[in-house]
Amino acid sequence: MSKSQFALYIHIPFCVSKCSYCDFCSFVPKLEQVTTYISALKQEIESAKEKTKGRQVSSIYIGGGTPSTLPAGAVEEIMACVRKNFDLVENCSITIEANPNSFDSEKAKEYARAGCNRLSLGLQSDNDKILKVLNRAHNFNDCVNAVQFALNNNINDINVDIMLGVPQQTKRDLEITLQKVIDLPITHISAYGLICEPNTPLTNAIRQGKLILPSDDEAVEMYDYTVDFLAKHGFKRYEISNFAKEGYRSAHNMNYWKRGEYLGLGLAAHSFYNGTHWHNTEDFTKYLQNPTNCREDIEHETIQTAKEEMIMLALRTTDGLDIEKYNNTFSCDFLQEYKSAINKLLENDLIQIKNGVVRIKNLYISNAIIAEFF
Ligand SMILES: C[S@@+](CC[C@H](N)C(=O)[O-])C[C@H]1O[C@@H](n2cnc3c(N)ncnc32)[C@H](O)[C@@H]1O
Ligand code: SF4
């Protein structure tokens, strides 16, 4: 019998500078903070060995922050610790995030030696004016070079992140970015609509009228254009913001959307393991003091939360919600249970039910549609 599997997320909370829109748990560190963090992280990895005994890691995602800001040798050191303490499936998908300007030939070599076989690059835009609004310290050429460094080292599965709906971004700007991105030899694109996170410099500048967001109509137009354009060029959407060439969906993210288990290690990392959700502390000092005992917001799932989560996650994807799978998992009747929401959404032509699968027709407004179920 095959061993049960879970995914592993490792958080690296460091960046070279802070982008104007970002509220991820990341900061610009001092060198000694990096060294102490790696020791604490290794301690946490070692302590997780016991509770994952008899199970296998299906995918690994080293994210951040910006893992590529780590000093030479750190990723190899972390991955050696991971291999020593966990049982990885054969051909485990191992992704590492990088910024185009903190990734070079030496890092590509190191990541390949560490077993990383997928790279995720945060480009956001090819346009210097927009990169400046976002406070990004790289240009498009850095991204072209980064892709080449990865390919030279047989890291062939490459994602590029871009952003839509940024102040000063016109549809024409986006068209140019998309054209340049699809011309790169990459396998995956994540296209995120800008989320105006509270208290970030970008959101404050918008509030003060110093920067103006594209209108809702313009933002919808940008999203629809992205979906059509990428499909025409072989990048098929499989989740609201994710597009892949055939066979290159992100295994790690697919596990999230299928409600698979994942263990998050490092500052602020989120986990869903053995029917429990939690996240590690976001307080750097607290994490360093006690990396093996810093869980917060521990929540044991109930049948109701599990049901809601399955609906919410599945409806984000183009695979949709498999009614039979839902019914078998929870020994119930989905169509009966959500009869009134389903009827309302069908009458308004917002969902489709075909061959036992529920799908949202327009994923751009998926949040509002999913809310109808709760
Ligand atoms: C946490 S970052 C990690 C990658 C790397 N640090 C970088 O920025 O290049 C992952 C991606 O999230 C997206 N992101 C972060 N904050 C966002 C926001 N407020 N709205 C939309 N997308 C955001 C960006 O596209 C970014 O590339
Ligand atoms: S580099 Fe990535 S994680 Fe760091 S501040 Fe920018 S968007 Fe956030």
Short mmCIF file of C-alpha atoms and ligand atoms in Angstrom, two decimals:
data_model
loop_
_atom_site.label_atom_id
_atom_site.label_comp_id
_atom_site.label_asym_id
_atom_site.label_seq_id
_atom_site.Cartn_x
_atom_site.Cartn_y
_atom_site.Cartn_z
CA MET A 1 0.00 0.00 0.00
CA SER A 2 1.38 3.43 -0.86
CA LYS A 3 2.16 5.72 2.07
CA SER A 4 -0.15 8.65 2.71
CA GLN A 5 1.26 11.93 1.46
CA PHE A 6 1.40 15.57 2.43
CA ALA A 7 2.99 18.71 0.99
CA LEU A 8 5.71 20.74 2.69
CA TYR A 9 5.92 24.55 2.68
CA ILE A 10 9.05 26.31 3.94
CA HIS A 11 8.88 30.06 4.56
CA ILE A 12 11.86 32.36 4.07
CA PRO A 13 10.78 35.78 5.37
CA PHE A 14 13.57 37.88 3.82
CA CYS A 15 13.58 40.37 0.94
CA VAL A 16 16.13 42.81 -0.48
CA SER A 17 13.58 45.62 -0.23
CA LYS A 18 9.88 45.81 0.55
CA CYS A 19 7.49 46.19 -2.40
CA SER A 20 4.89 48.94 -2.07
CA TYR A 21 1.86 46.59 -2.18
CA CYS A 22 3.08 43.60 -0.19
CA ASP A 23 1.87 42.53 3.24
CA PHE A 24 3.37 39.05 3.16
CA CYS A 25 5.40 38.17 6.26
CA SER A 26 8.76 39.42 5.02
CA PHE A 27 11.37 42.06 5.86
CA VAL A 28 14.88 43.22 5.01
CA PRO A 29 17.11 41.33 7.47
CA LYS A 30 20.49 41.86 9.09
CA LEU A 31 22.99 39.10 8.32
CA GLU A 32 22.93 37.63 11.84
CA GLN A 33 19.12 37.35 11.66
CA VAL A 34 19.47 35.15 8.57
CA THR A 35 21.94 32.82 10.27
CA THR A 36 19.86 32.44 13.43
CA TYR A 37 16.70 31.91 11.35
CA ILE A 38 18.25 29.03 9.42
CA SER A 39 19.25 27.32 12.69
CA ALA A 40 15.74 27.77 14.09
CA LEU A 41 14.17 26.49 10.87
CA LYS A 42 16.38 23.39 10.93
CA GLN A 43 15.35 22.79 14.52
CA GLU A 44 11.69 22.93 13.47
CA ILE A 45 12.32 20.58 10.53
CA GLU A 46 14.00 18.06 12.85
CA SER A 47 11.17 18.23 15.34
CA ALA A 48 8.58 17.55 12.62
CA LYS A 49 10.19 14.20 11.77
CA GLU A 50 8.41 12.30 14.52
CA LYS A 51 4.88 13.43 13.66
CA THR A 52 5.28 12.67 9.95
CA LYS A 53 6.69 9.16 10.42
CA GLY A 54 5.34 6.63 7.92
CA ARG A 55 4.21 9.38 5.54
CA GLN A 56 5.73 10.84 2.39
CA VAL A 57 6.23 14.38 1.12
CA SER A 58 4.51 14.81 -2.25
CA SER A 59 5.78 18.33 -3.06
CA ILE A 60 7.90 21.05 -1.51
CA TYR A 61 7.52 24.81 -1.91
CA ILE A 62 10.24 27.12 -0.61
CA GLY A 63 8.48 30.48 -0.62
CA GLY A 64 8.59 33.86 1.00
CA GLY A 65 9.59 36.51 1.16
CA THR A 66 12.35 35.85 -1.29
CA PRO A 67 14.27 32.60 -0.78
CA SER A 68 16.84 33.67 -3.40
CA THR A 69 18.10 36.38 -1.01
CA LEU A 70 19.55 33.65 1.23
CA PRO A 71 23.36 33.49 1.29
CA ALA A 72 25.19 30.87 -0.80
CA GLY A 73 24.80 27.35 0.57
CA ALA A 74 21.70 28.03 2.70
CA VAL A 75 19.19 26.36 0.37
CA GLU A 76 21.39 23.26 0.09
CA GLU A 77 21.71 23.21 3.88
CA ILE A 78 17.94 23.46 4.38
CA MET A 79 17.20 20.81 1.74
CA ALA A 80 19.80 18.43 3.23
CA CYS A 81 18.02 18.79 6.57
CA VAL A 82 14.64 18.17 4.87
CA ARG A 83 15.90 14.98 3.18
CA LYS A 84 17.42 13.73 6.43
CA ASN A 85 14.14 14.11 8.27
CA PHE A 86 11.42 13.43 5.69
CA ASP A 87 10.68 10.72 3.17
CA LEU A 88 10.22 12.40 -0.25
CA VAL A 89 8.28 10.69 -3.07
CA GLU A 90 10.27 9.92 -6.18
CA ASN A 91 10.21 12.89 -8.58
CA CYS A 92 9.01 15.16 -5.77
CA SER A 93 8.14 18.58 -7.23
CA ILE A 94 10.41 21.09 -5.44
CA THR A 95 9.71 24.76 -6.17
CA ILE A 96 11.77 27.72 -5.03
CA GLU A 97 10.72 31.36 -5.35
CA ALA A 98 13.17 33.96 -6.58
CA ASN A 99 13.28 37.59 -7.57
CA PRO A 100 14.81 38.19 -11.00
CA ASN A 101 17.59 40.33 -9.52
CA SER A 102 18.59 38.06 -6.65
CA PHE A 103 19.08 34.94 -8.76
CA ASP A 104 22.25 34.21 -10.68
CA SER A 105 24.15 31.35 -12.27
CA GLU A 106 25.70 30.23 -8.94
CA LYS A 107 22.31 30.15 -7.22
CA ALA A 108 20.80 28.18 -10.11
CA LYS A 109 23.61 25.63 -9.72
CA GLU A 110 23.07 25.42 -5.97
CA TYR A 111 19.29 25.00 -6.28
CA ALA A 112 19.75 22.25 -8.86
CA ARG A 113 22.18 20.45 -6.52
CA ALA A 114 19.63 20.85 -3.72
CA GLY A 115 17.07 19.06 -5.93
CA CYS A 116 14.90 22.06 -6.85
CA ASN A 117 13.21 21.28 -10.14
CA ARG A 118 10.80 24.22 -10.39
CA LEU A 119 11.49 27.97 -10.20
CA SER A 120 8.94 30.70 -9.56
CA LEU A 121 10.06 34.19 -10.59
CA GLY A 122 8.28 37.38 -9.49
CA LEU A 123 8.37 39.61 -12.55
CA GLN A 124 5.04 41.50 -12.09
CA SER A 125 5.57 43.61 -15.23
CA ASP A 126 8.15 44.25 -17.95
CA ASN A 127 7.38 47.97 -17.74
CA ASP A 128 9.83 50.13 -15.73
CA LYS A 129 7.11 52.71 -14.94
CA ILE A 130 4.91 50.02 -13.34
CA LEU A 131 7.84 48.32 -11.61
CA LYS A 132 8.58 51.69 -10.04
CA VAL A 133 4.99 52.05 -8.77
CA LEU A 134 5.40 48.58 -7.22
CA ASN A 135 8.86 49.48 -5.84
CA ARG A 136 10.46 46.52 -7.59
CA ALA A 137 14.22 46.70 -8.01
CA HIS A 138 14.63 44.70 -11.24
CA ASN A 139 13.86 44.97 -14.94
CA PHE A 140 12.65 42.61 -17.64
CA ASN A 141 16.16 41.73 -18.75
CA ASP A 142 16.94 40.38 -15.26
CA CYS A 143 14.02 37.99 -15.75
CA VAL A 144 15.28 36.87 -19.19
CA ASN A 145 18.68 36.13 -17.61
CA ALA A 146 17.14 34.35 -14.61
CA VAL A 147 15.16 32.02 -16.89
CA GLN A 148 18.34 31.21 -18.80
CA PHE A 149 20.33 30.47 -15.61
CA ALA A 150 17.61 28.02 -14.55
CA LEU A 151 17.46 26.29 -17.94
CA ASN A 152 21.27 25.99 -18.06
CA ASN A 153 20.97 23.96 -14.87
CA ASN A 154 18.10 21.75 -16.00
CA ILE A 155 15.49 23.57 -13.98
CA ASN A 156 12.99 23.51 -16.84
CA ASP A 157 9.70 23.99 -15.05
CA ILE A 158 9.50 27.78 -14.62
CA ASN A 159 6.68 30.03 -13.43
CA VAL A 160 6.55 33.79 -13.87
CA ASP A 161 4.26 35.94 -11.68
CA ILE A 162 2.68 39.03 -13.18
CA MET A 163 0.20 41.54 -11.79
CA LEU A 164 -2.95 43.09 -13.28
CA GLY A 165 -4.87 46.20 -12.34
CA VAL A 166 -1.90 48.16 -11.01
CA PRO A 167 -2.13 52.00 -10.93
CA GLN A 168 -0.81 53.49 -14.19
CA GLN A 169 -1.05 50.11 -15.95
CA THR A 170 -2.99 50.36 -19.21
CA LYS A 171 -4.40 47.44 -21.17
CA ARG A 172 -1.71 48.09 -23.77
CA ASP A 173 0.99 47.83 -21.05
CA LEU A 174 -0.45 44.49 -20.02
CA GLU A 175 -0.60 43.24 -23.62
CA ILE A 176 3.12 43.98 -24.00
CA THR A 177 3.97 42.23 -20.70
CA LEU A 178 1.96 39.16 -21.68
CA GLN A 179 3.57 38.99 -25.13
CA LYS A 180 7.08 39.19 -23.64
CA VAL A 181 6.26 36.61 -20.96
CA ILE A 182 4.85 34.02 -23.37
CA ASP A 183 7.93 34.46 -25.55
CA LEU A 184 10.04 33.17 -22.63
CA PRO A 185 10.71 29.39 -22.53
CA ILE A 186 8.52 28.90 -19.43
CA THR A 187 5.77 26.46 -18.42
CA HIS A 188 3.51 28.38 -16.04
CA ILE A 189 2.19 31.91 -15.44
CA SER A 190 0.46 33.28 -12.34
CA ALA A 191 -1.44 36.50 -13.09
CA TYR A 192 -2.62 38.14 -9.88
CA GLY A 193 -5.10 40.99 -9.73
CA LEU A 194 -3.68 43.63 -7.37
CA ILE A 195 -5.09 43.31 -3.86
CA CYS A 196 -4.93 46.65 -2.03
CA GLU A 197 -3.75 45.44 1.35
CA PRO A 198 -4.44 47.86 4.23
CA ASN A 199 -1.59 50.10 5.39
CA THR A 200 0.79 49.38 2.56
CA PRO A 201 2.48 52.39 0.90
CA LEU A 202 0.64 51.64 -2.37
CA THR A 203 -2.80 51.51 -0.74
CA ASN A 204 -2.04 54.73 1.19
CA ALA A 205 -0.96 56.50 -2.01
CA ILE A 206 -4.23 55.39 -3.69
CA ARG A 207 -6.27 56.61 -0.70
CA GLN A 208 -4.52 59.99 -0.86
CA GLY A 209 -5.29 60.26 -4.58
CA LYS A 210 -1.58 60.20 -5.53
CA LEU A 211 -2.11 57.08 -7.62
CA ILE A 212 -5.26 55.96 -9.42
CA LEU A 213 -6.41 52.38 -9.88
CA PRO A 214 -7.76 51.25 -13.24
CA SER A 215 -11.59 51.30 -13.17
CA ASP A 216 -13.52 48.06 -12.44
CA ASP A 217 -14.39 47.79 -16.14
CA GLU A 218 -10.76 48.19 -17.13
CA ALA A 219 -9.68 45.58 -14.55
CA VAL A 220 -12.27 43.07 -15.87
CA GLU A 221 -11.12 43.77 -19.42
CA MET A 222 -7.50 43.12 -18.42
CA TYR A 223 -8.39 39.84 -16.74
CA ASP A 224 -10.52 38.60 -19.66
CA TYR A 225 -7.83 39.58 -22.14
CA THR A 226 -5.22 37.68 -20.07
CA VAL A 227 -7.32 34.51 -19.99
CA ASP A 228 -7.97 34.60 -23.78
CA PHE A 229 -4.45 35.58 -24.76
CA LEU A 230 -2.76 32.97 -22.60
CA ALA A 231 -5.14 30.22 -23.79
CA LYS A 232 -4.30 31.09 -27.41
CA HIS A 233 -0.63 30.66 -26.55
CA GLY A 234 -0.91 27.31 -24.80
CA PHE A 235 -1.25 28.47 -21.19
CA LYS A 236 -4.58 27.09 -20.05
CA ARG A 237 -6.20 28.57 -16.97
CA TYR A 238 -6.77 25.99 -14.23
CA GLU A 239 -7.42 28.30 -11.27
CA ILE A 240 -8.54 31.96 -11.05
CA SER A 241 -4.99 33.30 -11.36
CA ASN A 242 -3.00 30.29 -12.61
CA PHE A 243 -2.20 29.21 -16.16
CA ALA A 244 -0.12 26.24 -17.27
CA LYS A 245 1.16 24.54 -20.35
CA GLU A 246 -0.16 20.97 -20.72
CA GLY A 247 1.24 18.82 -17.89
CA TYR A 248 2.71 21.74 -15.92
CA ARG A 249 0.09 22.63 -13.33
CA SER A 250 1.66 23.39 -9.94
CA ALA A 251 1.49 20.10 -8.02
CA HIS A 252 1.94 21.96 -4.75
CA ASN A 253 -0.94 24.36 -5.30
CA MET A 254 -3.19 21.66 -6.71
CA ASN A 255 -2.76 19.88 -3.38
CA TYR A 256 -4.09 23.00 -1.57
CA TRP A 257 -7.10 23.26 -3.84
CA LYS A 258 -7.89 19.56 -3.42
CA ARG A 259 -7.81 20.02 0.35
CA GLY A 260 -4.71 17.85 0.66
CA GLU A 261 -2.66 18.09 3.84
CA TYR A 262 0.32 20.40 4.10
CA LEU A 263 2.85 21.17 6.78
CA GLY A 264 4.19 24.72 6.88
CA LEU A 265 7.56 25.30 8.51
CA GLY A 266 9.14 28.64 9.32
CA LEU A 267 7.88 32.05 10.42
CA ALA A 268 4.14 32.54 9.89
CA ALA A 269 3.83 29.35 7.85
CA HIS A 270 0.33 27.87 7.60
CA SER A 271 -0.50 24.19 8.03
CA PHE A 272 -3.41 21.82 7.54
CA TYR A 273 -2.43 18.49 9.02
CA ASN A 274 -4.33 15.68 10.75
CA GLY A 275 -7.61 17.60 10.48
CA THR A 276 -6.18 20.74 12.11
CA HIS A 277 -5.40 24.21 10.75
CA TRP A 278 -2.84 26.51 12.38
CA HIS A 279 -0.10 28.96 11.56
CA ASN A 280 3.24 29.62 13.20
CA THR A 281 3.80 32.90 15.01
CA GLU A 282 4.45 35.96 12.85
CA ASP A 283 6.74 37.39 15.53
CA PHE A 284 10.35 36.87 14.44
CA THR A 285 11.80 36.99 17.99
CA LYS A 286 9.20 34.54 19.30
CA TYR A 287 9.91 32.16 16.42
CA LEU A 288 13.65 32.22 17.09
CA GLN A 289 13.04 31.56 20.79
CA ASN A 290 10.77 28.61 20.24
CA PRO A 291 10.54 27.36 16.64
CA THR A 292 9.12 23.99 17.67
CA ASN A 293 6.31 25.37 19.78
CA CYS A 294 4.93 28.56 18.26
CA ARG A 295 1.57 27.57 16.79
CA GLU A 296 -1.29 30.06 16.80
CA ASP A 297 -4.96 30.02 15.81
CA ILE A 298 -5.19 26.24 16.11
CA GLU A 299 -8.54 25.10 14.70
CA HIS A 300 -9.77 21.53 14.49
CA GLU A 301 -11.94 21.06 11.46
CA THR A 302 -15.58 20.12 11.82
CA ILE A 303 -17.69 18.44 9.17
CA GLN A 304 -19.21 21.83 8.37
CA THR A 305 -15.87 23.65 7.99
CA ALA A 306 -14.50 20.76 5.93
CA LYS A 307 -17.52 20.89 3.62
CA GLU A 308 -17.25 24.66 3.19
CA GLU A 309 -13.56 24.42 2.51
CA MET A 310 -13.99 21.76 -0.15
CA ILE A 311 -16.62 23.88 -1.92
CA MET A 312 -14.60 27.08 -1.67
CA LEU A 313 -11.33 25.57 -2.90
CA ALA A 314 -12.77 23.40 -5.68
CA LEU A 315 -14.86 26.23 -7.15
CA ARG A 316 -11.71 28.36 -7.58
CA THR A 317 -10.47 25.83 -10.13
CA THR A 318 -11.61 25.02 -13.65
CA ASP A 319 -11.87 21.35 -12.56
CA GLY A 320 -14.76 22.48 -10.36
CA LEU A 321 -16.49 20.55 -7.59
CA ASP A 322 -17.01 16.85 -8.17
CA ILE A 323 -20.42 16.16 -6.62
CA GLU A 324 -19.85 12.43 -6.16
CA LYS A 325 -16.55 13.05 -4.38
CA TYR A 326 -18.24 15.55 -2.07
CA ASN A 327 -21.13 13.16 -1.36
CA ASN A 328 -18.80 10.21 -0.69
CA THR A 329 -16.50 12.25 1.54
CA PHE A 330 -19.31 13.56 3.72
CA SER A 331 -22.00 10.86 3.21
CA CYS A 332 -24.54 13.43 2.12
CA ASP A 333 -26.32 14.87 -0.92
CA PHE A 334 -24.74 18.11 -2.17
CA LEU A 335 -27.59 19.02 -4.53
CA GLN A 336 -30.14 18.63 -1.75
CA GLU A 337 -28.03 20.35 0.90
CA TYR A 338 -27.41 23.48 -1.18
CA LYS A 339 -30.63 23.36 -3.20
CA SER A 340 -31.62 26.99 -2.79
CA ALA A 341 -28.14 28.44 -3.48
CA ILE A 342 -27.75 26.16 -6.50
CA ASN A 343 -31.15 27.09 -7.93
CA LYS A 344 -30.46 30.80 -7.50
CA LEU A 345 -27.02 30.54 -9.15
CA LEU A 346 -28.38 28.40 -12.03
CA GLU A 347 -31.28 30.83 -12.63
CA ASN A 348 -28.78 33.69 -12.85
CA ASP A 349 -26.54 31.66 -15.18
CA LEU A 350 -23.58 31.97 -12.77
CA ILE A 351 -22.73 28.27 -12.43
CA GLN A 352 -22.92 25.24 -14.66
CA ILE A 353 -23.53 21.62 -13.63
CA LYS A 354 -22.33 19.11 -16.21
CA ASN A 355 -21.38 15.44 -15.85
CA GLY A 356 -21.62 15.64 -12.07
CA VAL A 357 -19.31 18.66 -11.77
CA VAL A 358 -20.20 22.19 -10.60
CA ARG A 359 -18.23 25.01 -12.19
CA ILE A 360 -18.35 28.77 -11.87
CA LYS A 361 -18.92 30.40 -15.26
CA ASN A 362 -16.97 33.60 -14.59
CA LEU A 363 -14.08 32.95 -12.23
CA TYR A 364 -13.37 36.68 -11.94
CA ILE A 365 -16.39 37.00 -9.64
CA SER A 366 -15.90 33.64 -7.91
CA ASN A 367 -15.72 35.11 -4.39
CA ALA A 368 -19.23 36.52 -4.65
CA ILE A 369 -20.55 33.26 -6.09
CA ILE A 370 -18.87 31.05 -3.49
CA ALA A 371 -20.34 33.29 -0.76
CA GLU A 372 -23.83 32.17 -1.88
CA PHE A 373 -23.10 28.70 -0.46
CA PHE A 374 -22.48 29.96 3.08
C1 LIG B 1 5.02 36.46 -1.87
S1 LIG B 1 5.54 36.81 -3.43
C2 LIG B 1 6.97 35.81 -3.50
C3 LIG B 1 7.82 36.00 -4.74
C4 LIG B 1 8.89 37.03 -4.64
N1 LIG B 1 9.09 37.51 -3.35
C5 LIG B 1 8.56 38.19 -5.54
O1 LIG B 1 7.79 39.05 -5.11
O2 LIG B 1 9.09 38.24 -6.63
C6 LIG B 1 4.46 35.92 -4.51
C7 LIG B 1 3.65 36.75 -5.45
O3 LIG B 1 2.54 37.26 -4.81
C8 LIG B 1 2.04 38.33 -5.57
N2 LIG B 1 1.54 39.35 -4.64
C9 LIG B 1 2.09 39.75 -3.48
N3 LIG B 1 1.32 40.71 -2.91
C10 LIG B 1 0.27 40.93 -3.74
C11 LIG B 1 -0.87 41.82 -3.72
N4 LIG B 1 -1.06 42.67 -2.73
N5 LIG B 1 -1.73 41.75 -4.75
C12 LIG B 1 -1.55 40.87 -5.75
N6 LIG B 1 -0.50 40.03 -5.84
C13 LIG B 1 0.40 40.06 -4.84
C14 LIG B 1 3.18 38.84 -6.44
O4 LIG B 1 2.88 38.62 -7.79
C15 LIG B 1 4.35 37.95 -6.02
O5 LIG B 1 5.15 37.61 -7.10
S1 SF4 B 2 9.81 40.67 -3.05
FE1 SF4 B 2 7.90 39.45 -2.91
S2 SF4 B 2 7.66 38.94 -0.74
FE2 SF4 B 2 9.24 40.55 -0.89
S3 SF4 B 2 8.15 42.44 -0.53
FE3 SF4 B 2 8.16 42.09 -2.75
S4 SF4 B 2 6.26 40.92 -3.21
FE4 SF4 B 2 6.60 40.85 -1.00
#
